CSV table of C-alpha atoms in Angstrom, one decimal:
chain,number,residue,atom,x,y,z
Y,1,MET,CA,-51.7,10.6,0.7
Y,2,SER,CA,-50.6,11.8,-2.8
Y,3,GLU,CA,-47.0,12.0,-3.9
Y,4,GLN,CA,-47.3,15.7,-4.2
Y,5,GLU,CA,-48.6,16.0,-0.6
Y,6,ASN,CA,-45.8,13.9,0.7
Y,7,THR,CA,-43.2,16.2,-1.0
Y,8,VAL,CA,-44.9,19.1,0.6
Y,9,THR,CA,-44.8,17.5,4.0
Y,10,GLU,CA,-41.2,16.6,3.6
Y,11,ASN,CA,-40.3,20.1,2.5
Y,12,SER,CA,-42.0,21.7,5.5
Y,13,ALA,CA,-40.3,19.2,7.8
Y,14,ASN,CA,-36.9,20.1,6.2
Y,15,ASP,CA,-37.8,23.8,6.7
Y,16,GLU,CA,-38.6,23.2,10.3
Y,17,THR,CA,-35.3,21.4,10.9
Y,18,GLU,CA,-33.3,24.2,9.1
Y,19,GLY,CA,-35.3,26.8,11.1
Y,20,SER,CA,-34.4,25.2,14.4
Y,21,LYS,CA,-30.8,25.0,13.2
Y,22,VAL,CA,-30.7,28.7,12.4
Y,23,ASN,CA,-32.3,29.4,15.8
Y,24,ASP,CA,-29.7,27.1,17.5
Y,25,SER,CA,-26.9,28.9,15.8
Y,26,ASN,CA,-28.4,32.3,16.6
Y,27,VAL,CA,-28.6,31.3,20.3
Y,28,GLU,CA,-25.0,29.9,20.1
Y,29,SER,CA,-23.7,33.1,18.6
Y,30,SER,CA,-25.4,35.3,21.1
Y,31,GLU,CA,-24.0,33.1,23.9
Y,32,GLU,CA,-20.6,33.3,22.4
Y,33,THR,CA,-20.9,37.1,22.0
Y,34,SER,CA,-21.9,37.5,25.6
Y,35,LYS,CA,-19.1,35.1,26.6
Y,36,ILE,CA,-16.6,37.2,24.6
Y,37,ALA,CA,-18.0,40.3,26.1
Y,38,ASN,CA,-17.6,38.7,29.6
Y,39,LEU,CA,-14.0,37.7,28.8
Y,40,GLU,CA,-13.2,41.0,27.4
Y,41,GLU,CA,-14.6,42.6,30.5
Y,42,GLU,CA,-12.5,40.2,32.7
Y,43,ILE,CA,-9.4,40.9,30.5
Y,44,ASN,CA,-9.9,44.7,31.1
Y,45,LYS,CA,-10.4,44.0,34.8
Y,46,LEU,CA,-7.3,41.9,34.9
Y,47,LYS,CA,-5.4,44.6,32.9
Y,48,VAL,CA,-6.4,47.3,35.4
Y,49,GLU,CA,-5.4,45.0,38.3
Y,50,ASN,CA,-2.1,44.1,36.6
Y,51,SER,CA,-1.1,47.6,36.1
Y,52,SER,CA,-2.1,48.5,39.7
Y,53,LEU,CA,0.0,45.6,40.9
Y,54,LYS,CA,2.8,46.5,38.7
Y,55,ASP,CA,2.7,50.0,39.9
Y,56,SER,CA,2.6,48.8,43.6
Y,57,TRP,CA,5.4,46.4,42.8
Y,58,LEU,CA,7.6,49.1,41.3
Y,59,ARG,CA,6.9,51.3,44.3
Y,60,GLU,CA,7.8,48.5,46.6
Y,61,ARG,CA,11.0,47.9,44.7
Y,62,ALA,CA,11.9,51.5,44.8
Y,63,GLU,CA,11.3,51.5,48.4
Y,64,PHE,CA,13.3,48.4,48.9
Y,65,GLN,CA,16.2,50.0,47.0
Y,66,ASN,CA,16.0,53.1,49.1
Y,67,TYR,CA,15.8,50.8,52.2
Y,68,LYS,CA,19.0,48.9,51.1
Y,69,ARG,CA,20.9,52.2,50.4
Y,70,ARG,CA,19.7,53.7,53.8
Y,71,THR,CA,20.6,50.5,55.6
Y,72,ALA,CA,24.1,50.5,54.2
Y,73,ASN,CA,24.5,54.2,55.1
Y,74,GLU,CA,23.1,53.5,58.5
Y,75,TYR,CA,25.5,50.6,59.1
Y,76,LEU,CA,28.5,52.9,58.3
Y,77,THR,CA,26.8,55.6,60.5
Y,78,ILE,CA,26.2,53.2,63.4
Y,79,LYS,CA,29.8,51.9,63.2
Y,80,ARG,CA,31.1,55.4,63.2
Y,81,GLU,CA,28.9,56.5,66.0
Y,82,ALA,CA,29.8,53.4,68.1
Y,83,VAL,CA,33.5,54.2,67.6
Y,84,LYS,CA,32.7,57.9,68.4
Y,85,SER,CA,30.8,57.3,71.6
Y,86,PHE,CA,33.5,54.9,72.8
Y,87,VAL,CA,36.4,57.2,71.8
Y,88,ILE,CA,34.7,60.2,73.5
Y,89,LYS,CA,34.6,58.1,76.7
Y,90,ILE,CA,38.3,57.1,76.4
Y,91,ILE,CA,39.4,60.7,75.5
Y,92,ASN,CA,38.5,62.2,78.8
Y,93,PRO,CA,40.8,59.9,80.9
Y,94,LEU,CA,43.5,60.6,78.2
Y,95,ASP,CA,43.0,64.3,78.7
Y,96,ASN,CA,43.7,63.8,82.3
Y,97,LEU,CA,46.8,61.8,81.6
Y,98,GLU,CA,48.0,64.7,79.6
Y,99,ARG,CA,47.6,67.0,82.6
Y,100,VAL,CA,49.9,64.8,84.8
Y,101,GLY,CA,53.0,66.8,85.3
Y,102,MET,CA,51.5,70.1,84.2
Y,103,GLY,CA,52.3,72.9,86.6
Y,104,VAL,CA,54.8,71.0,88.7
Y,105,SER,CA,58.6,71.0,88.5
Y,106,ILE,CA,59.8,67.6,87.5
Y,107,THR,CA,62.4,66.5,89.8
Y,108,ASP,CA,64.6,63.5,89.6
Y,109,GLU,CA,62.3,61.6,92.0
Y,110,LEU,CA,59.2,62.5,89.9
Y,111,LYS,CA,60.8,61.9,86.5
Y,112,PRO,CA,60.4,58.1,86.3
Y,113,PHE,CA,56.8,58.4,87.3
Y,114,ILE,CA,56.1,61.0,84.6
Y,115,ASP,CA,58.0,58.8,82.1
Y,116,GLY,CA,55.8,55.8,83.0
Y,117,ILE,CA,52.6,57.9,82.5
Y,118,ASN,CA,53.9,59.1,79.1
Y,119,MET,CA,54.5,55.5,78.1
Y,120,ILE,CA,51.0,54.5,79.1
Y,121,LYS,CA,49.6,57.6,77.2
Y,122,ASN,CA,51.6,56.8,74.1
Y,123,GLU,CA,50.4,53.2,74.1
Y,124,PHE,CA,46.8,54.6,74.3
Y,125,TYR,CA,47.5,56.9,71.3
Y,126,SER,CA,49.0,54.0,69.2
Y,127,VAL,CA,45.9,52.0,69.9
Y,128,LEU,CA,43.7,54.8,68.7
Y,129,GLN,CA,46.0,55.4,65.6
Y,130,LYS,CA,45.5,51.7,64.7
Y,131,GLU,CA,41.8,52.4,64.6
Y,132,ASN,CA,42.4,55.4,62.3
Y,133,ILE,CA,41.7,57.9,65.1
Y,134,GLN,CA,44.0,60.9,65.2
Y,135,LYS,CA,44.6,63.9,67.4
Y,136,THR,CA,44.2,67.2,65.6
Y,137,ASP,CA,46.7,70.0,66.0
Y,138,PRO,CA,44.8,73.3,65.2
Y,139,LEU,CA,47.3,75.7,66.8
Y,140,ASN,CA,48.1,78.7,64.4
Y,141,LYS,CA,45.9,77.2,61.8
Y,142,PRO,CA,42.9,79.0,60.2
Y,143,PHE,CA,39.7,78.5,62.3
Y,144,ASP,CA,37.5,75.8,60.7
Y,145,PRO,CA,34.0,75.5,62.4
Y,146,MET,CA,33.7,72.0,60.9
Y,147,SER,CA,36.3,70.6,63.2
Y,148,MET,CA,36.7,73.3,65.9
Y,149,GLU,CA,34.5,75.0,68.4
Y,150,ALA,CA,35.3,78.6,69.3
Y,151,ILE,CA,35.2,79.1,73.0
Y,152,ALA,CA,36.7,82.6,73.1
Y,153,ALA,CA,37.8,85.2,70.6
Y,154,ASP,CA,40.4,88.0,70.5
Y,155,GLU,CA,40.1,90.8,68.0
Y,156,SER,CA,43.3,92.5,66.9
Y,157,GLU,CA,44.9,94.1,63.9
Y,158,ASN,CA,47.7,91.5,64.1
Y,159,TYR,CA,45.5,88.8,62.5
Y,160,THR,CA,44.7,88.8,58.7
Y,161,GLU,CA,42.3,86.0,59.0
Y,162,GLU,CA,40.5,84.0,61.8
Y,163,THR,CA,43.4,82.0,63.4
Y,164,VAL,CA,43.5,79.6,66.3
Y,165,ILE,CA,45.7,81.3,69.0
Y,166,GLU,CA,45.1,78.9,71.8
Y,167,VAL,CA,43.9,75.3,72.2
Y,168,TYR,CA,41.9,74.6,75.4
Y,169,GLN,CA,41.1,71.0,74.4
Y,170,VAL,CA,42.4,69.0,71.6
Y,171,GLY,CA,40.1,67.5,69.1
Y,172,TYR,CA,40.1,63.9,67.6
Y,173,GLU,CA,39.2,62.8,64.0
Y,174,PHE,CA,38.4,59.6,62.4
Y,175,VAL,CA,40.1,59.1,59.0
Y,176,GLU,CA,38.5,56.7,56.6
Y,177,ASN,CA,39.0,56.5,52.8
Y,178,ASN,CA,40.8,59.9,52.9
Y,179,GLU,CA,37.7,61.4,54.5
Y,180,ARG,CA,38.2,63.1,57.9
Y,181,ILE,CA,35.2,62.8,60.3
Y,182,THR,CA,35.4,64.9,63.5
Y,183,LEU,CA,34.9,62.8,66.6
Y,184,ARG,CA,35.3,65.7,69.0
Y,185,PRO,CA,35.9,69.3,67.8
Y,186,SER,CA,38.9,71.1,69.3
Y,187,ARG,CA,37.9,73.8,71.7
Y,188,VAL,CA,39.9,76.9,70.7
Y,189,LYS,CA,40.5,80.6,71.1
Y,190,VAL,CA,40.2,82.4,67.9
Y,191,GLY,CA,42.1,85.5,66.8
Y,192,ARG,CA,40.0,87.7,64.6
Y,193,PRO,CA,41.1,90.5,62.4
Y,194,LYS,CA,39.7,94.0,63.3
Y,195,PHE,CA,37.5,95.5,60.7
K,1,MET,CA,7.3,57.3,39.6
K,2,SER,CA,6.6,59.5,42.6
K,3,LYS,CA,8.9,59.6,45.5
K,4,GLU,CA,6.3,60.4,48.1
K,5,LYS,CA,7.3,60.0,51.7
K,6,ILE,CA,5.6,60.9,54.9
K,7,ILE,CA,7.8,63.0,57.1
K,8,GLY,CA,7.3,64.6,60.4
K,9,ILE,CA,9.3,67.8,61.4
K,10,ASP,CA,9.8,69.3,64.7
K,11,LEU,CA,11.0,72.8,64.0
K,12,GLY,CA,12.2,73.9,67.5
K,13,THR,CA,13.4,77.2,68.8
K,14,THR,CA,16.6,75.7,69.9
K,15,ASN,CA,16.9,72.3,68.1
K,16,SER,CA,15.1,70.7,65.1
K,17,CYS,CA,14.4,67.1,64.4
K,18,VAL,CA,12.9,65.2,61.4
K,19,ALA,CA,11.4,61.7,61.3
K,20,VAL,CA,10.3,59.7,58.3
K,21,MET,CA,7.6,56.9,58.1
K,22,GLU,CA,9.2,53.7,57.0
K,23,GLY,CA,7.2,50.5,56.8
K,24,GLY,CA,4.6,51.8,59.2
K,25,ASP,CA,7.1,53.0,61.8
K,26,PHE,CA,8.8,56.4,62.2
K,27,VAL,CA,12.5,56.6,62.1
K,28,VAL,CA,14.3,59.8,63.3
K,29,ILE,CA,16.8,60.8,60.6
K,30,GLN,CA,20.4,61.5,61.7
K,31,ASN,CA,22.0,64.6,60.3
K,32,SER,CA,25.4,64.6,58.4
K,33,GLU,CA,27.2,64.9,61.7
K,34,GLY,CA,25.4,61.8,63.0
K,35,ALA,CA,23.2,63.7,65.5
K,36,ARG,CA,19.4,63.2,65.8
K,37,THR,CA,18.8,66.8,66.5
K,38,THR,CA,20.2,69.8,64.6
K,39,PRO,CA,20.7,73.1,66.4
K,40,SER,CA,18.3,75.7,64.8
K,41,ILE,CA,21.1,78.0,64.1
K,42,VAL,CA,22.2,79.6,60.8
K,43,ALA,CA,25.4,81.6,60.2
K,44,PHE,CA,26.8,83.6,57.4
K,45,THR,CA,30.5,83.8,57.3
K,46,GLN,CA,32.8,86.4,56.0
K,47,LYS,CA,33.9,83.9,53.2
K,48,GLY,CA,30.3,83.9,52.0
K,49,GLU,CA,29.4,80.5,53.3
K,50,THR,CA,26.2,79.6,54.9
K,51,LEU,CA,26.6,77.2,57.9
K,52,VAL,CA,23.6,75.5,59.5
K,53,GLY,CA,23.4,73.5,62.6
K,54,GLN,CA,26.3,72.4,64.8
K,55,PHE,CA,28.9,74.1,62.5
K,56,ALA,CA,27.1,77.4,62.9
K,57,LYS,CA,27.0,76.9,66.7
K,58,ASN,CA,30.8,76.2,66.6
K,59,GLN,CA,31.6,79.6,65.2
K,60,ALA,CA,29.0,81.6,66.9
K,61,ILE,CA,31.3,83.3,69.3
K,62,THR,CA,33.5,84.6,66.6
K,63,ASN,CA,30.7,85.8,64.3
K,64,ALA,CA,27.8,86.6,66.7
K,65,VAL,CA,26.4,89.4,64.5
K,66,ASN,CA,25.8,87.0,61.6
K,67,THR,CA,24.7,83.9,63.5
K,68,VAL,CA,21.0,83.7,63.8
K,69,ARG,CA,19.4,81.6,66.4
K,70,SER,CA,16.0,81.3,68.0
K,71,ALA,CA,14.5,82.7,64.7
K,72,LYS,CA,11.2,80.9,65.4
K,73,ARG,CA,10.5,83.5,68.2
K,74,PHE,CA,10.0,86.1,65.5
K,75,ILE,CA,7.8,84.1,63.1
K,76,GLY,CA,4.3,85.6,62.7
K,77,ARG,CA,5.0,88.6,64.9
K,78,ARG,CA,5.2,92.3,64.1
K,79,PHE,CA,8.3,94.3,64.7
K,80,ASN,CA,6.6,96.3,67.5
K,81,GLU,CA,5.8,93.1,69.4
K,82,THR,CA,9.4,91.8,69.5
K,83,SER,CA,11.1,94.6,71.5
K,84,ASP,CA,11.9,92.0,74.3
K,85,GLU,CA,13.5,89.5,72.0
K,86,VAL,CA,15.3,92.1,70.0
K,87,ASN,CA,17.3,93.1,73.1
K,88,LYS,CA,18.3,89.5,73.8
K,89,VAL,CA,19.7,88.5,70.5
K,90,SER,CA,23.2,89.1,69.2
K,91,TYR,CA,22.2,89.8,65.5
K,92,LYS,CA,20.5,92.9,64.2
K,93,VAL,CA,16.7,92.8,63.9
K,94,VAL,CA,15.2,95.4,61.6
K,95,ARG,CA,11.7,96.5,60.7
K,96,SER,CA,10.6,95.4,57.2
K,97,GLY,CA,7.6,96.5,55.1
K,98,ASN,CA,4.1,96.2,56.8
K,99,ASP,CA,5.8,96.2,60.3
K,100,GLY,CA,7.4,92.8,59.7
K,101,VAL,CA,10.7,91.5,61.1
K,102,LYS,CA,14.0,90.9,59.2
K,103,PHE,CA,17.5,90.0,60.3
K,104,GLU,CA,20.3,92.0,58.9
K,105,THR,CA,23.2,89.7,58.0
K,106,SER,CA,26.3,89.9,55.8
K,107,ALA,CA,24.3,87.8,53.3
K,108,GLY,CA,21.6,90.5,53.2
K,109,GLU,CA,18.3,90.9,55.0
K,110,MET,CA,16.6,87.6,55.9
K,111,THR,CA,13.2,86.8,57.2
K,112,PRO,CA,12.6,84.5,60.1
K,113,GLN,CA,10.9,82.2,57.7
K,114,GLU,CA,14.0,82.1,55.4
K,115,ILE,CA,16.2,81.2,58.3
K,116,SER,CA,13.9,78.5,59.4
K,117,ALA,CA,13.8,77.2,55.8
K,118,LYS,CA,17.5,76.8,55.8
K,119,VAL,CA,17.3,74.7,58.9
K,120,LEU,CA,14.6,72.5,57.3
K,121,GLN,CA,16.6,72.3,54.1
K,122,LYS,CA,19.5,70.8,56.0
K,123,ASN,CA,17.3,68.3,57.7
K,124,GLU,CA,15.4,67.5,54.4
K,125,THR,CA,18.8,66.6,52.6
K,126,ASN,CA,19.2,63.8,55.0
K,127,CYS,CA,15.8,62.2,54.3
């Protein structure tokens, strides 16, 4: 083989090597492109998933905050309701103690007995007072449907506004942080102005 | 963010009740007076106040003409179909346009739906 032929063969071999290199790099770049496309697709998918998870987390957090607030309110309500249901049970015997001595003439013989009953009654009231429970005294006060229940009404020109003229059953209220919560509304007779 | 909630409402003729779904369970909502049911009563006082529920019930005897109860009985009915009910209630029921029903109160004429809406509104504020 001549020198010239050798050079040609070398050149063609070099061309083949370069050609295969170009092909390899083309394959690599297309692989990389598809890899990048896959990764981008995955990133997009994860972004969507992330935003959905973030949204659901925010919703859960908001719901939890609401739950916390409601639980705190419920705790106060439950406490108040527990006191209320207990006090309502205690109030009826107290009402009956109030009726002792009503409608009878108090003789010297009966007086110590009545005094004893009054002492027990006052002890009951002091216990209730310690728990911030107070008796209401609505007589001659303006009628307030938030703390009183009208059982009867009397219409007359003597009244300028709705006024309590008789108390059938006293009410009780629970005083907490200057807030008055009616435990039992007073049952009253209301005097109404005549229109 | 939306504050969507699932609530169930029992709008009764005498009492109403509201429950809300919480974590897959329903919870009956207590009203501001701590009761699980609210009387379906709305009253309009001389002072211009609107009372709903137990407070409206407490003053019913002194203000019977402006205390609307059992409004649900009138919903979806024509005036000429309600003659029995009209005679049983303490408030004034009048005929409105298209033979509908309205209640005449000191706060103006109210439809049964408006009265029921006030009951629902009171329950809704507790949710």
